[in-house]
Amino acid sequence: MAIKERKEREKQDMRNLIIESATQLFLKHGYDKTSIRNIADDIEYSPATIYLYFKDKDEIFYVIHENAFVILDGLLRKNQSIENPIERLHAIGKTYMQFAFDNPDYYDLMFIMRAPLSQIKSEEQWKSGECAFGYLIDTIGECLDKKLVKPVDKMLLSISTWSFVHGLVSLYIRERMCIVPMEDSQIKQMLDVAVENYVENLRA
Amino acid sequence: MAIKERKEREKQDMRNLIIESATQLFLKHGYDKTSIRNIADDIEYSPATIYLYFKDKDEIFYVIHENAFVILDGLLRKNQSIENPIERLHAIGKTYMQFAFDNPDYYDLMFIMRAPLSQIKSEEQWKSGECAFGYLIDTIGECLDKKLVKPVDKMLLSISTWSFVHGLVSLYIRERMCIVPMEDSQIKQMLDVAVENYVENLRA
DNA sequence: GTTTTTACTAAACACTGTTTATTATATTTA
DNA sequence: TAAATATAATAAACAGTGTTTAGTAAAAAC
């Protein structure tokens, strides 16, 4: 029954083809402007074919979403070599911010876009997300354990830290920082300083 | 030439009618799910008529956007009676957050939605936005002048403070707080504590 | 009373995500 | 090998979107 396995492989290949095309189009033009017909044109199949491999557009969204979390998680964990946890925390913040500026469309998809909840709400699926957030919690836990930062509830500090950097990044990405009377390069520089300042302020 | 004036009045009335209907529909179903045809049905005119009063959907978006900023600005300034600027800052943060939770669709429109830049980028139009943000800057300036908070660049602290609360609020509104293993009411409570904790940490 | 301007709309255009009925091909069975 | 069945792909349609165009009634100006 090698045919069944080949078919299974071909099915997965087709899914990969669709995801690759969708990701590329999405990173070039953004999610909203990537239509099923665009993807179909790109892979030279009819639009209806895509629905043989994915339930709907949300399911494609979700796979890209999952991939993005794997990428971010990998980047964040590259800071594991930094021994001092508060310095590591600082590096994590900078890495997170850099990821957002390098891949604004990924960031949008991950943390800003109104998400297809049916897919995301299930906790299983958030695994890689929980993983990245879990890494932040662990690092902050280490800072607290070693009394390097002022004592405070671990979860509170984790949410606060994430929210702080997300706030800076998302206001920038969604172009609300334009009310600040500064040039773009100056603003980006200030956002960097803001993260630095925030982490320094946590110190015990 | 009273006819011309009456016509002008009628034109403005029609614009108001459209905006009122659009706002009501938008607050009920969200922006994306409010179509020009929905508005047209509601006011009992043809869709094409709306284009005689507004250039496009973005222009309707922008008027609602402007109105929302007037509302928020008014709410924030109600805290002016609080004399201690750092306590006022705390109150402003809580008011901002309450506004977001009470009017998530307004908040979305104001600070999260991908905005029609053509309208918003022009600084004139951001007037009320600048006004609300200006009020934050002024309050923080007062805190700095009176040496109630640790010395730091005024603009940096203003952006940081805004970003912090925006981060908390926007992650909640766009349902990313679901990775935190807590119930909704607990999360909301924690967000409140986070703001309190943040302001306390600023103290000199 | 005739002309001109204004207010409005039906219908169309070019899109969107998605579904259905149909066809051609590949696989299985007799 | 030939007929029956299962699979893969698609053309066409459905219901929706924002927006434009051409045409019609009513109001205002002359």
Tab-separated table of N, CA, C and O in Angstrom, chain A residues 123-201:
chain	number	residue	atom	x	y	z
A	123	GLU	N	-6.163	26.002	23.416
A	123	GLU	CA	-4.862	26.235	24.041
A	123	GLU	C	-3.744	25.391	23.432
A	123	GLU	O	-2.606	25.829	23.331
A	124	GLU	N	-4.104	24.179	23.010
A	124	GLU	CA	-3.147	23.305	22.334
A	124	GLU	C	-2.409	24.074	21.250
A	124	GLU	O	-1.194	24.060	21.156
A	125	GLN	N	-3.209	24.736	20.429
A	125	GLN	CA	-2.681	25.385	19.244
A	125	GLN	C	-1.767	26.567	19.577
A	125	GLN	O	-0.917	26.950	18.789
A	126	TRP	N	-1.989	27.141	20.722
A	126	TRP	CA	-1.159	28.274	21.126
A	126	TRP	C	0.187	27.793	21.660
A	126	TRP	O	0.949	28.582	22.194
A	127	LYS	N	0.429	26.486	21.526
A	127	LYS	CA	1.613	25.895	22.140
A	127	LYS	C	2.876	26.731	21.950
A	127	LYS	O	3.525	27.125	22.921
A	128	SER	N	3.204	26.999	20.683
A	128	SER	CA	4.437	27.751	20.421
A	128	SER	C	4.339	29.163	20.983
A	128	SER	O	5.335	29.741	21.402
A	129	GLY	N	3.118	29.706	20.978
A	129	GLY	CA	2.918	31.032	21.568
A	129	GLY	C	3.163	30.981	23.062
A	129	GLY	O	3.887	31.799	23.631
A	130	GLU	N	2.574	29.977	23.685
A	130	GLU	CA	2.782	29.808	25.121
A	130	GLU	C	4.241	29.576	25.415
A	130	GLU	O	4.762	29.948	26.446
A	131	CYS	N	4.891	28.958	24.445
A	131	CYS	CA	6.291	28.657	24.599
A	131	CYS	C	7.114	29.946	24.649
A	131	CYS	O	7.929	30.137	25.532
A	132	ALA	N	6.866	30.826	23.685
A	132	ALA	CA	7.588	32.103	23.649
A	132	ALA	C	7.270	32.922	24.892
A	132	ALA	O	8.168	33.492	25.526
A	133	PHE	N	6.000	32.961	25.238
A	133	PHE	CA	5.602	33.718	26.432
A	133	PHE	C	6.152	33.027	27.678
A	133	PHE	O	6.590	33.690	28.624
A	134	GLY	N	6.134	31.693	27.648
A	134	GLY	CA	6.697	30.929	28.760
A	134	GLY	C	8.163	31.259	28.977
A	134	GLY	O	8.628	31.336	30.122
A	135	TYR	N	8.868	31.466	27.889
A	135	TYR	CA	10.295	31.807	27.989
A	135	TYR	C	10.485	33.150	28.695
A	135	TYR	O	11.399	33.312	29.516
A	136	LEU	N	9.593	34.081	28.396
A	136	LEU	CA	9.632	35.388	29.080
A	136	LEU	C	9.365	35.212	30.575
A	136	LEU	O	10.098	35.746	31.418
A	137	ILE	N	8.332	34.435	30.889
A	137	ILE	CA	7.974	34.197	32.292
A	137	ILE	C	9.154	33.587	33.048
A	137	ILE	O	9.487	34.020	34.161
A	138	ASP	N	9.788	32.608	32.418
A	138	ASP	CA	10.915	31.930	33.071
A	138	ASP	C	12.062	32.897	33.342
A	138	ASP	O	12.669	32.877	34.422
A	139	THR	N	12.368	33.724	32.349
A	139	THR	CA	13.468	34.684	32.510
A	139	THR	C	13.158	35.675	33.627
A	139	THR	O	14.013	35.979	34.472
A	140	ILE	N	11.926	36.151	33.644
A	140	ILE	CA	11.514	37.093	34.688
A	140	ILE	C	11.521	36.396	36.053
A	140	ILE	O	11.935	36.984	37.059
A	141	GLY	N	11.105	35.131	36.060
A	141	GLY	CA	11.153	34.351	37.294
A	141	GLY	C	12.571	34.271	37.842
A	141	GLY	O	12.790	34.421	39.060
A	142	GLU	N	13.524	34.101	36.925
A	142	GLU	CA	14.921	34.014	37.330
A	142	GLU	C	15.394	35.359	37.919
A	142	GLU	O	16.114	35.390	38.922
A	143	CYS	N	14.967	36.438	37.300
A	143	CYS	CA	15.310	37.784	37.814
A	143	CYS	C	14.778	37.955	39.233
A	143	CYS	O	15.457	38.501	40.111
A	144	LEU	N	13.543	37.488	39.442
A	144	LEU	CA	12.912	37.621	40.758
A	144	LEU	C	13.617	36.738	41.790
A	144	LEU	O	13.916	37.186	42.903
A	145	ASP	N	13.889	35.491	41.398
A	145	ASP	CA	14.534	34.542	42.307
A	145	ASP	C	15.890	35.066	42.779
A	145	ASP	O	16.240	34.945	43.953
A	146	LYS	N	16.625	35.645	41.849
A	146	LYS	CA	17.965	36.143	42.187
A	146	LYS	C	17.928	37.556	42.761
A	146	LYS	O	18.964	38.202	42.899
A	147	LYS	N	16.714	38.023	43.009
A	147	LYS	CA	16.499	39.351	43.615
A	147	LYS	C	17.206	40.467	42.854
A	147	LYS	O	17.742	41.410	43.448
A	148	LEU	N	17.192	40.344	41.528
A	148	LEU	CA	17.804	41.374	40.683
A	148	LEU	C	16.814	42.484	40.350
A	148	LEU	O	17.205	43.567	39.939
A	149	VAL	N	15.527	42.160	40.523
A	149	VAL	CA	14.492	43.172	40.275
A	149	VAL	C	13.633	43.338	41.523
A	149	VAL	O	13.610	42.463	42.395
A	150	LYS	N	12.931	44.476	41.586
A	150	LYS	CA	12.050	44.729	42.728
A	150	LYS	C	11.021	43.602	42.837
A	150	LYS	O	10.487	43.166	41.831
A	151	PRO	N	10.725	43.157	44.050
A	151	PRO	CA	9.774	42.051	44.208
A	151	PRO	C	8.365	42.438	43.760
A	151	PRO	O	7.874	43.507	44.098
A	152	VAL	N	7.770	41.547	42.976
A	152	VAL	CA	6.414	41.776	42.445
A	152	VAL	C	5.914	40.438	41.901
A	152	VAL	O	6.712	39.533	41.643
A	153	ASP	N	4.624	40.327	41.739
A	153	ASP	CA	4.050	39.083	41.214
A	153	ASP	C	4.634	38.751	39.840
A	153	ASP	O	4.704	39.612	38.951
A	154	LYS	N	5.041	37.504	39.670
A	154	LYS	CA	5.728	37.091	38.444
A	154	LYS	C	4.865	37.292	37.199
A	154	LYS	O	5.320	37.839	36.198
A	155	MET	N	3.613	36.836	37.303
A	155	MET	CA	2.725	36.943	36.135
A	155	MET	C	2.432	38.405	35.799
A	155	MET	O	2.399	38.792	34.630
A	156	LEU	N	2.246	39.193	36.848
A	156	LEU	CA	1.982	40.627	36.647
A	156	LEU	C	3.137	41.282	35.892
A	156	LEU	O	2.931	42.031	34.934
A	157	LEU	N	4.340	40.967	36.320
A	157	LEU	CA	5.516	41.571	35.687
A	157	LEU	C	5.695	41.068	34.253
A	157	LEU	O	6.087	41.830	33.362
A	158	SER	N	5.358	39.804	34.031
A	158	SER	CA	5.486	39.248	32.686
A	158	SER	C	4.514	39.928	31.725
A	158	SER	O	4.892	40.347	30.621
A	159	ILE	N	3.255	40.013	32.158
A	159	ILE	CA	2.251	40.669	31.322
A	159	ILE	C	2.627	42.130	31.091
A	159	ILE	O	2.522	42.648	29.983
A	160	SER	N	3.088	42.781	32.153
A	160	SER	CA	3.458	44.192	32.040
A	160	SER	C	4.581	44.387	31.028
A	160	SER	O	4.525	45.288	30.185
A	161	THR	N	5.586	43.538	31.125
A	161	THR	CA	6.750	43.684	30.248
A	161	THR	C	6.375	43.435	28.793
A	161	THR	O	6.725	44.202	27.901
A	162	TRP	N	5.648	42.354	28.577
A	162	TRP	CA	5.178	42.045	27.226
A	162	TRP	C	4.341	43.209	26.679
A	162	TRP	O	4.568	43.677	25.558
A	163	SER	N	3.385	43.675	27.493
A	163	SER	CA	2.497	44.757	27.062
A	163	SER	C	3.270	46.026	26.734
A	163	SER	O	2.944	46.733	25.781
A	164	PHE	N	4.269	46.302	27.544
A	164	PHE	CA	5.053	47.515	27.315
A	164	PHE	C	5.697	47.493	25.930
A	164	PHE	O	5.520	48.421	25.132
A	165	VAL	N	6.404	46.425	25.643
A	165	VAL	CA	7.094	46.344	24.341
A	165	VAL	C	6.073	46.240	23.209
A	165	VAL	O	6.220	46.870	22.159
A	166	HIS	N	5.017	45.459	23.436
A	166	HIS	CA	3.967	45.363	22.416
A	166	HIS	C	3.345	46.724	22.137
A	166	HIS	O	3.052	47.059	20.990
A	167	GLY	N	3.147	47.493	23.187
A	167	GLY	CA	2.565	48.829	23.029
A	167	GLY	C	3.429	49.693	22.135
A	167	GLY	O	2.946	50.283	21.158
A	168	LEU	N	4.704	49.751	22.425
A	168	LEU	CA	5.637	50.532	21.614
A	168	LEU	C	5.588	50.075	20.160
A	168	LEU	O	5.420	50.881	19.234
A	169	VAL	N	5.727	48.764	19.988
A	169	VAL	CA	5.810	48.191	18.644
A	169	VAL	C	4.512	48.377	17.852
A	169	VAL	O	4.536	48.779	16.689
A	170	SER	N	3.386	48.068	18.498
A	170	SER	CA	2.125	48.083	17.752
A	170	SER	C	1.677	49.503	17.415
A	170	SER	O	1.093	49.733	16.353
A	171	LEU	N	1.961	50.449	18.292
A	171	LEU	CA	1.632	51.838	17.950
A	171	LEU	C	2.491	52.300	16.777
A	171	LEU	O	2.029	53.056	15.922
A	172	TYR	N	3.721	51.819	16.739
A	172	TYR	CA	4.595	52.174	15.623
A	172	TYR	C	4.107	51.522	14.325
A	172	TYR	O	3.922	52.191	13.317
A	173	ILE	N	3.861	50.219	14.396
A	173	ILE	CA	3.452	49.480	13.198
A	173	ILE	C	2.139	49.999	12.636
A	173	ILE	O	1.967	50.105	11.430
A	174	ARG	N	1.212	50.329	13.504
A	174	ARG	CA	-0.075	50.836	13.029
A	174	ARG	C	-0.077	52.365	12.895
A	174	ARG	O	-1.127	53.012	12.905
A	175	GLU	N	1.121	52.896	12.832
A	175	GLU	CA	1.358	54.304	12.462
A	175	GLU	C	0.693	55.336	13.373
A	175	GLU	O	0.302	56.408	12.934
A	176	ARG	N	0.575	55.007	14.649
A	176	ARG	CA	0.037	55.995	15.599
A	176	ARG	C	1.128	56.832	16.242
A	176	ARG	O	0.824	57.824	16.924
A	177	MET	N	2.378	56.445	16.034
A	177	MET	CA	3.478	57.220	16.602
A	177	MET	C	3.655	58.548	15.850
A	177	MET	O	4.436	59.398	16.266
A	178	CYS	N	2.908	58.696	14.753
A	178	CYS	CA	3.062	59.904	13.950
A	178	CYS	C	2.635	61.168	14.694
A	178	CYS	O	2.946	62.273	14.269
A	179	ILE	N	1.921	61.002	15.808
A	179	ILE	CA	1.562	62.211	16.571
A	179	ILE	C	2.774	62.766	17.319
A	179	ILE	O	2.762	63.914	17.768
A	180	VAL	N	3.808	61.947	17.457
A	180	VAL	CA	5.028	62.422	18.102
A	180	VAL	C	5.820	63.248	17.088
A	180	VAL	O	6.109	62.764	15.992
A	181	PRO	N	6.128	64.476	17.439
A	181	PRO	CA	6.787	65.360	16.466
A	181	PRO	C	8.264	65.023	16.296
A	181	PRO	O	9.140	65.774	16.726
A	182	MET	N	8.538	63.876	15.692
A	182	MET	CA	9.919	63.433	15.493
A	182	MET	C	10.031	62.695	14.177
A	182	MET	O	9.039	62.181	13.657
A	183	GLU	N	11.251	62.597	13.691
A	183	GLU	CA	11.464	61.841	12.472
A	183	GLU	C	11.488	60.343	12.779
A	183	GLU	O	11.767	59.931	13.903
A	184	ASP	N	11.221	59.572	11.753
A	184	ASP	CA	11.089	58.129	11.913
A	184	ASP	C	12.309	57.502	12.602
A	184	ASP	O	12.152	56.712	13.537
A	185	SER	N	13.489	57.876	12.159
A	185	SER	CA	14.699	57.272	12.734
A	185	SER	C	14.841	57.637	14.212
A	185	SER	O	15.242	56.821	15.040
A	186	GLN	N	14.479	58.864	14.527
A	186	GLN	CA	14.534	59.314	15.931
A	186	GLN	C	13.551	58.529	16.794
A	186	GLN	O	13.846	58.177	17.931
A	187	ILE	N	12.369	58.297	16.237
A	187	ILE	CA	11.348	57.551	16.988
A	187	ILE	C	11.839	56.141	17.281
A	187	ILE	O	11.794	55.677	18.423
A	188	LYS	N	12.351	55.463	16.231
A	188	LYS	CA	12.853	54.100	16.423
A	188	LYS	C	13.934	54.066	17.504
A	188	LYS	O	13.986	53.156	18.327
A	189	GLN	N	14.777	55.081	17.477
A	189	GLN	CA	15.845	55.179	18.468
A	189	GLN	C	15.244	55.336	19.866
A	189	GLN	O	15.667	54.676	20.824
A	190	MET	N	14.218	56.176	19.943
A	190	MET	CA	13.576	56.417	21.234
A	190	MET	C	12.905	55.148	21.768
A	190	MET	O	12.926	54.877	22.967
A	191	LEU	N	12.323	54.360	20.872
A	191	LEU	CA	11.680	53.112	21.293
A	191	LEU	C	12.720	52.169	21.914
A	191	LEU	O	12.448	51.500	22.916
A	192	ASP	N	13.895	52.146	21.302
A	192	ASP	CA	14.998	51.356	21.852
A	192	ASP	C	15.363	51.822	23.262
A	192	ASP	O	15.499	51.007	24.187
A	193	VAL	N	15.505	53.123	23.409
A	193	VAL	CA	15.845	53.690	24.717
A	193	VAL	C	14.745	53.384	25.729
A	193	VAL	O	15.020	53.113	26.905
A	194	ALA	N	13.507	53.418	25.259
A	194	ALA	CA	12.368	53.158	26.148
A	194	ALA	C	12.466	51.764	26.763
A	194	ALA	O	12.234	51.592	27.971
A	195	VAL	N	12.826	50.783	25.933
A	195	VAL	CA	12.968	49.409	26.439
A	195	VAL	C	14.099	49.348	27.465
A	195	VAL	O	13.942	48.753	28.542
A	196	GLU	N	15.209	49.971	27.107
A	196	GLU	CA	16.364	49.992	28.008
A	196	GLU	C	15.962	50.606	29.348
A	196	GLU	O	16.214	50.033	30.416
A	197	ASN	N	15.328	51.751	29.265
A	197	ASN	CA	14.888	52.488	30.448
A	197	ASN	C	13.933	51.656	31.310
A	197	ASN	O	14.032	51.633	32.539
A	198	TYR	N	13.019	50.964	30.621
A	198	TYR	CA	12.036	50.138	31.328
A	198	TYR	C	12.727	49.045	32.141
A	198	TYR	O	12.445	48.870	33.329
A	199	VAL	N	13.648	48.345	31.494
A	199	VAL	CA	14.334	47.235	32.168
A	199	VAL	C	15.182	47.766	33.337
A	199	VAL	O	15.180	47.188	34.426
A	200	GLU	N	15.846	48.886	33.103
A	200	GLU	CA	16.680	49.465	34.170
A	200	GLU	C	15.831	49.804	35.395
A	200	GLU	O	16.260	49.646	36.540
A	201	ASN	N	14.630	50.282	35.121
A	201	ASN	CA	13.726	50.686	36.199
A	201	ASN	C	13.226	49.522	37.034
A	201	ASN	O	12.697	49.714	38.130
